[in-house]
Every structure is written in C-alpha cells, then in structure tokens.
PDB file of C-alpha atoms in Angstrom:
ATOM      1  CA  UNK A   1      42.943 -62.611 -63.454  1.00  0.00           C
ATOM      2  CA  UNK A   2      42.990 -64.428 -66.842  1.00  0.00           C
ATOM      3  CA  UNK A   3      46.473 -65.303 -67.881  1.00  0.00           C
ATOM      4  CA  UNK A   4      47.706 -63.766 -71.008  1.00  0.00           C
ATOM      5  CA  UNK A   5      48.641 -65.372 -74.077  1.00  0.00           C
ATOM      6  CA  UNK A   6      52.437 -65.743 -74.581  1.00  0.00           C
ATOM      7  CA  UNK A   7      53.688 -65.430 -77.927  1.00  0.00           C
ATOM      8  CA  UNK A   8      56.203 -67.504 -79.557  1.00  0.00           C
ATOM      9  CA  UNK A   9      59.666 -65.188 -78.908  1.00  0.00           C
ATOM     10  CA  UNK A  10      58.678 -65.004 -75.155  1.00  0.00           C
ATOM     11  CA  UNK A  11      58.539 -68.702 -75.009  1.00  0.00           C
ATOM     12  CA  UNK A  12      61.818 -68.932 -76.154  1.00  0.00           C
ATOM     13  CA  UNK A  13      63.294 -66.050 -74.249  1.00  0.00           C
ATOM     14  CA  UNK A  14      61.868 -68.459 -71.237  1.00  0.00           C
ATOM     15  CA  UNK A  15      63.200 -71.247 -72.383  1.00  0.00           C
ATOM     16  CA  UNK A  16      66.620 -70.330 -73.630  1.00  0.00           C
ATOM     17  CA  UNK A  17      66.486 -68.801 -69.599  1.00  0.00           C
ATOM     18  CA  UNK A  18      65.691 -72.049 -68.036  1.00  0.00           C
ATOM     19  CA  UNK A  19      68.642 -73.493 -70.391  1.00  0.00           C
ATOM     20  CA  UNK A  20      71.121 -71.677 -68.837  1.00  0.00           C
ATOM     21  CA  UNK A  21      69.918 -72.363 -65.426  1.00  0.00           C
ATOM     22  CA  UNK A  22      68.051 -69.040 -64.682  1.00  0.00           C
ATOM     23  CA  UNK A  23      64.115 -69.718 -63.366  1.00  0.00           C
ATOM     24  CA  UNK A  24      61.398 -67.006 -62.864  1.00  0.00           C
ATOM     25  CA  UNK A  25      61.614 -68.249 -58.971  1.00  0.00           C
ATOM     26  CA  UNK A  26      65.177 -67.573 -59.094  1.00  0.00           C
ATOM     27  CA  UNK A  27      64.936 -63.904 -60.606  1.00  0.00           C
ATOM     28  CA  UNK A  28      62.096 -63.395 -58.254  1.00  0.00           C
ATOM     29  CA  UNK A  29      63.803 -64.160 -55.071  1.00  0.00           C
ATOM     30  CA  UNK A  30      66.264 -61.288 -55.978  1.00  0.00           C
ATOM     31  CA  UNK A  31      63.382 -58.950 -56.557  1.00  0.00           C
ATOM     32  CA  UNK A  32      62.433 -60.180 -53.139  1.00  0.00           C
ATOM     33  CA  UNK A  33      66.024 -58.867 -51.775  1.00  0.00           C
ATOM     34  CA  UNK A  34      65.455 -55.647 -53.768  1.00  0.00           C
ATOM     35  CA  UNK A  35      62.009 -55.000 -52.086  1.00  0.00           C
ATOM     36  CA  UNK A  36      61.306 -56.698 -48.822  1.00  0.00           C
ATOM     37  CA  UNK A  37      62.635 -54.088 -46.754  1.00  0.00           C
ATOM     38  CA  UNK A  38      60.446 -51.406 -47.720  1.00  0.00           C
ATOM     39  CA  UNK A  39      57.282 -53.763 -48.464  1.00  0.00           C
ATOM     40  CA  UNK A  40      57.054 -56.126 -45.281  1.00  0.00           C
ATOM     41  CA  UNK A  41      53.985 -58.062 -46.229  1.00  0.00           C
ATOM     42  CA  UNK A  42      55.867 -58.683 -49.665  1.00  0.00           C
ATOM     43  CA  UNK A  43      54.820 -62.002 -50.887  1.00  0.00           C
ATOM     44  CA  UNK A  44      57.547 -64.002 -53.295  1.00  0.00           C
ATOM     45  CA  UNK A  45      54.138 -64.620 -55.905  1.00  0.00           C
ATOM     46  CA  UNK A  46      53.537 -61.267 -56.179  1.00  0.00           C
ATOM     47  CA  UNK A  47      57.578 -60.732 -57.098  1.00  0.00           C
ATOM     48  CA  UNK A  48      56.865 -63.643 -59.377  1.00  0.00           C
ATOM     49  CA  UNK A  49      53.906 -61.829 -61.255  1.00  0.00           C
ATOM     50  CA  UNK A  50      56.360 -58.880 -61.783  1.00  0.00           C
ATOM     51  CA  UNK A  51      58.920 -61.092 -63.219  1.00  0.00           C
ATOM     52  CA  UNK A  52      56.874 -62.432 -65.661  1.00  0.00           C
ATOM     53  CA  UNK A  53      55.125 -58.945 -66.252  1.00  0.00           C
ATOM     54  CA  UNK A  54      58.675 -57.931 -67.457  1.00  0.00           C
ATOM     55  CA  UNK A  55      59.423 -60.797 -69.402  1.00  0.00           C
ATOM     56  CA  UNK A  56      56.359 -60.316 -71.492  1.00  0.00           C
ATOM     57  CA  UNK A  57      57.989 -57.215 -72.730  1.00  0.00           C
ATOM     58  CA  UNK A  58      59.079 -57.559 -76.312  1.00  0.00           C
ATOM     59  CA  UNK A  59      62.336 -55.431 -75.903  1.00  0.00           C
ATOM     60  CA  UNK A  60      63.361 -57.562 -72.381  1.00  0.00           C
ATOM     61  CA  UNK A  61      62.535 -60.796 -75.269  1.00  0.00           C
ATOM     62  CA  UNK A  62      64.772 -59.025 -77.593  1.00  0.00           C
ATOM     63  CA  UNK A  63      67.669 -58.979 -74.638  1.00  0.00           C
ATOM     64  CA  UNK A  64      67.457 -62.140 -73.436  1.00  0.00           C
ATOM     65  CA  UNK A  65      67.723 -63.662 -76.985  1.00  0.00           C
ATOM     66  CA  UNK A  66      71.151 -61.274 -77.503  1.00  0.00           C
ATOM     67  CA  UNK A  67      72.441 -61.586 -74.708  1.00  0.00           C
ATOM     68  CA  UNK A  68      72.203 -65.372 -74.375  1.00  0.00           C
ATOM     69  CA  UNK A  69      73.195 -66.127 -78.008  1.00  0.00           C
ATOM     70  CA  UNK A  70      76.411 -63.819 -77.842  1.00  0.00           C
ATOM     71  CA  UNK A  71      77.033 -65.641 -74.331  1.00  0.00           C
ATOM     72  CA  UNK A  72      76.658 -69.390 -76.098  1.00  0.00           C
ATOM     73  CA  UNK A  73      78.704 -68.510 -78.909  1.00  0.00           C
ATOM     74  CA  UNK A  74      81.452 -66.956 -76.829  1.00  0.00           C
ATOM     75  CA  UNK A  75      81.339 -70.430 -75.195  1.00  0.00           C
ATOM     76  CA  UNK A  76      81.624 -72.449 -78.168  1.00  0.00           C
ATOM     77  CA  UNK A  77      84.520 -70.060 -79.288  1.00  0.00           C
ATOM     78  CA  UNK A  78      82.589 -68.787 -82.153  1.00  0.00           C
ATOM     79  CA  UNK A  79      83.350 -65.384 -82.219  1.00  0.00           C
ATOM     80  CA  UNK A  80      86.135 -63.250 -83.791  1.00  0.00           C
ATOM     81  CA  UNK A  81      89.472 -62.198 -81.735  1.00  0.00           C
ATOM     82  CA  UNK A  82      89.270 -59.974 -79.851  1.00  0.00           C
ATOM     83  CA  UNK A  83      85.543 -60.114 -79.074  1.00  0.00           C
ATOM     84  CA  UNK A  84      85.991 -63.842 -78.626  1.00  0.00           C
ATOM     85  CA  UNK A  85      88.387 -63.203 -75.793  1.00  0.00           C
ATOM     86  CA  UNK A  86      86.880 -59.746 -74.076  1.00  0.00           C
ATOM     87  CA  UNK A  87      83.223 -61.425 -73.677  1.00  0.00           C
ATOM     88  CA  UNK A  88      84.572 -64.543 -72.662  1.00  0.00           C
ATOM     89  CA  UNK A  89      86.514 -63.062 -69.699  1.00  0.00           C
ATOM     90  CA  UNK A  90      83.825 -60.545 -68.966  1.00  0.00           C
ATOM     91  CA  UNK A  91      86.542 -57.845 -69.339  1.00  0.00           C
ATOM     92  CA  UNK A  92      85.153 -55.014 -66.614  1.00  0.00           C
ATOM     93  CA  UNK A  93      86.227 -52.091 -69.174  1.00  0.00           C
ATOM     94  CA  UNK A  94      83.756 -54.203 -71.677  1.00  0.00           C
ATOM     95  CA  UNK A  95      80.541 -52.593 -70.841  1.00  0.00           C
ATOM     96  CA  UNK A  96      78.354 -53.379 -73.921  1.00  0.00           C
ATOM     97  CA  UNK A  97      76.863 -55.969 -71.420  1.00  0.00           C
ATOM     98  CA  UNK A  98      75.773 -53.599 -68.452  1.00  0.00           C
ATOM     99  CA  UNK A  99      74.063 -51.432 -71.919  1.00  0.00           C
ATOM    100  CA  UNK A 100      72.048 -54.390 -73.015  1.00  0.00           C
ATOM    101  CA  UNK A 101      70.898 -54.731 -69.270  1.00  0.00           C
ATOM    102  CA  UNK A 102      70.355 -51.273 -69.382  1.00  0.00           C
ATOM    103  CA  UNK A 103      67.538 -51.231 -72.009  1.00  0.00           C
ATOM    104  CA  UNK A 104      65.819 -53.680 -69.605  1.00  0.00           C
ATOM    105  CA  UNK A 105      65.885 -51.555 -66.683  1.00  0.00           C
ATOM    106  CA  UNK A 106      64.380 -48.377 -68.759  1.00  0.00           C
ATOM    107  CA  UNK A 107      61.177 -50.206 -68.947  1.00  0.00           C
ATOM    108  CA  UNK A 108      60.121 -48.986 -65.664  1.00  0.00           C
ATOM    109  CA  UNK A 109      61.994 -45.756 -64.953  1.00  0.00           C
ATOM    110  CA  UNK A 110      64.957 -44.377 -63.356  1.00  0.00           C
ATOM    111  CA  UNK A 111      64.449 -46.129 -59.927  1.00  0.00           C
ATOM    112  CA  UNK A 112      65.416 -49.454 -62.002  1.00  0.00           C
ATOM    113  CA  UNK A 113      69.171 -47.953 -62.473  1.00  0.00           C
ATOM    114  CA  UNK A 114      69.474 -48.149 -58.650  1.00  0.00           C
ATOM    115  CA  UNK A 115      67.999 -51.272 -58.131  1.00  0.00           C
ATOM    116  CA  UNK A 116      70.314 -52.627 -61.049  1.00  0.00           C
ATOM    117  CA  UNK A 117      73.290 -50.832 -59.432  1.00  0.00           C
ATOM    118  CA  UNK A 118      72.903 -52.000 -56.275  1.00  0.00           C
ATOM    119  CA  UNK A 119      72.050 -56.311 -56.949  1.00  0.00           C
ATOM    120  CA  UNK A 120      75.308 -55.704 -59.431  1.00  0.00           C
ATOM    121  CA  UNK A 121      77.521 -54.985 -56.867  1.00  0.00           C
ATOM    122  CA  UNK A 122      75.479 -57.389 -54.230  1.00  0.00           C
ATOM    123  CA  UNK A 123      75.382 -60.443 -56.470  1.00  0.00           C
ATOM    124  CA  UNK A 124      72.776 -62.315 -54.698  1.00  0.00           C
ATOM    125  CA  UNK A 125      71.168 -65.688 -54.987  1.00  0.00           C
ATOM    126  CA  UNK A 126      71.398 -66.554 -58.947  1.00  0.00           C
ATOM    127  CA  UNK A 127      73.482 -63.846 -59.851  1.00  0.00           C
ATOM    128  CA  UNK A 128      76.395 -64.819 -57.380  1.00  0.00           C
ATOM    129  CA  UNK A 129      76.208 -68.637 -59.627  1.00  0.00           C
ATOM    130  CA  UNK A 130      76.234 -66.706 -62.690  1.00  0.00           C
ATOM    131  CA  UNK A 131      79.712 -65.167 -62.196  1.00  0.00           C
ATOM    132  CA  UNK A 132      81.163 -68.147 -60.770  1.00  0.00           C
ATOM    133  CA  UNK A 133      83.527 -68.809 -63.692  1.00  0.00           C
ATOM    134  CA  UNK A 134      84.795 -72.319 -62.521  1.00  0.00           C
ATOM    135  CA  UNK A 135      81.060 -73.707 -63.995  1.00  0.00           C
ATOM    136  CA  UNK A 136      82.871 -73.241 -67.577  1.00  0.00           C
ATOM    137  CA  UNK A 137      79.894 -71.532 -68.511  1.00  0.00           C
ATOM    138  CA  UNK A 138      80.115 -67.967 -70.009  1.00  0.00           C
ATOM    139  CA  UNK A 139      77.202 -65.734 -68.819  1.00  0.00           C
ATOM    140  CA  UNK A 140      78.934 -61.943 -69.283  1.00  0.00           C
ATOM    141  CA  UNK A 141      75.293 -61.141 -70.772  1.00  0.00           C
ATOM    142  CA  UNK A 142      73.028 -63.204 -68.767  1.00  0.00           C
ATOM    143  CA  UNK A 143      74.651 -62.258 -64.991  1.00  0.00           C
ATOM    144  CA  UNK A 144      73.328 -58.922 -65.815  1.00  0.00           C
ATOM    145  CA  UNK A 145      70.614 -59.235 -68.061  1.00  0.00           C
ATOM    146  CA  UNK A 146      68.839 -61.560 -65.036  1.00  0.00           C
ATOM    147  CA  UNK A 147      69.931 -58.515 -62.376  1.00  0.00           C
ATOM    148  CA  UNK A 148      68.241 -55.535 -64.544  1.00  0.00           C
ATOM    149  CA  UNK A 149      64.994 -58.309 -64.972  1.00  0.00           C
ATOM    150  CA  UNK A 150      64.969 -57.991 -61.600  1.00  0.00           C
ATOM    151  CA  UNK A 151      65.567 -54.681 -60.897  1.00  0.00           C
ATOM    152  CA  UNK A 152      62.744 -53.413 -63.697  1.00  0.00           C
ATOM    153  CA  UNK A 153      60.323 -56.431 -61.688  1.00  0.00           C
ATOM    154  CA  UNK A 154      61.307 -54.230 -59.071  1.00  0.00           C
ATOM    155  CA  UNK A 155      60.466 -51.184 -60.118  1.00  0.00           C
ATOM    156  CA  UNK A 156      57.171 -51.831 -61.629  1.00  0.00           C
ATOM    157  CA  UNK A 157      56.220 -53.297 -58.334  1.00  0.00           C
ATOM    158  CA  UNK A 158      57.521 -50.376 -56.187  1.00  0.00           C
ATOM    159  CA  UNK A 159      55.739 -47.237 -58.801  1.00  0.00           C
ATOM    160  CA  UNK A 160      51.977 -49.859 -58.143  1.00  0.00           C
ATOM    161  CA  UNK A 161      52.467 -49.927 -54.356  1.00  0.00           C
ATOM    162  CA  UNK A 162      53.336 -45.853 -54.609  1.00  0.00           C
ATOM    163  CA  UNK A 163      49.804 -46.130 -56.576  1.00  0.00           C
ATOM    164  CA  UNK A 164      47.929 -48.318 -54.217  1.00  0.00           C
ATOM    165  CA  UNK A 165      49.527 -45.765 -51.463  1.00  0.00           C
TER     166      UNK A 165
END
C-alpha cells in the first residue's frame, strides 16, 4: 500500500508529539492493551497503522496542536490566573481537557468513549509517565489527548475486523 502524503499541520502535530515525549510506538502499544484480548493474532504494526490512520485526521491535528500549546504555555506560566493555576494542576473538576480528547474519540464512534474511559482510569504504558507530575512537565491536555488517539486507533481497528468478520 502506497504511503500517503502528509501535509504540513500533521507533521507538526507529529513532531510537537515526539517533543513532549509521546511516539506513535508508544500510543500504539496502548491500543495494543485496548485490543489484544479480543484480537489474539493482533500484531503491534497493524496498531501502528491505526495510529497513524488517526493522526492523519485534520480535527485529531487540530487537538494535538491545542492541547499541546495550552499545555507548554501553562508550563512557561503564560497564562492568566486562574487558568494558569487550574491547567497547571490538572484540577479533576477542570474537564475542558477530557472535551478536547473527546472530539478525538468521535472520529470513530461511540465504542471510542469506552475505550477512552477505560485507558483513563488504567493509565497504561505512556499515559501512566504523562501524569507523573514530579517530571515538571505539564501534560493536563496531552495525558488525554494521547489516551482518546488511542482509543479512536482502537476503534477504527475493532469496526474493520467486525467488517473482515
């Protein structure tokens, strides 16, 4: 299969991942934990391929730009009291991050909400790095931006297996 052309915001959206430590490999071992029990000859390249079949989406781009930026500023201490403070904490009644992660996950239908419920409480693999606030690294966006890439990688691979089925 002939790989497609990226364009220039999803080279950036990849890039500005791999800057804050996140790699395809990463979000597709978590797909892996998502999937492996009900696909047993699961490969991690074919998680891989729906990683990066999500991240060509121009509205996951669009997230992972947000989320990222509002993430680096909050690190730099560039926002406004009390935004500044709420993001920076990752204040659970916050929220605003789970409904940019949300517009991920509705890329592939409503099994995505319980794939992105479930690695959200689980915290696997990358994720469980991503909230580990002694880094000094703020990632209230990115923790759960990277879990709904995963859960929508998820989802698009489980509705093409129901296909192939």
């Amino acid at each position: 299969m002939k790989e497609p052309i990226m364009n220039n915001l999803e080279q950036i959206a990849r890039q500005w991942l791999e800057e804050r430590g996140v790699t395809i490999k990463d979000i597709a071992e978590l797909v892996y934990y998502l999937q492996s029990k009900y696909h047993p000859n699961l490969k991690l390249e074919e998680c891989i391929e729906n990683v990066n079949r999500v991240i060509a989406k121009r509205e996951v781009q669009n997230a992972i730009l947000t989320g990222i930026q509002l993430d680096k500023l909050a690190e730099e201490g560039k926002l406004d009291e009390p935004l500044q403070s709420i993001i920076q904490r990752d204040e659970g009644l916050y929220g605003v991050d789970e409904i940019l992660a949300l517009s991920i996950v509705n890329v592939y239908g409503s099994i995505g909400f319980t794939n992105y419920g479930y690695i959200d409480k689980q915290k696997p693999g990358i994720l469980k790095y991503l909230n580990d606030k002694s880094t000094g690294k703020c990632n209230t966006f990115l923790d759960d931006i990277v879990g709904a890439i995963a859960a929508a990688a998820s989802s698009r691979l489980a509705h093409r297996a129901a296909n192939v089925e």
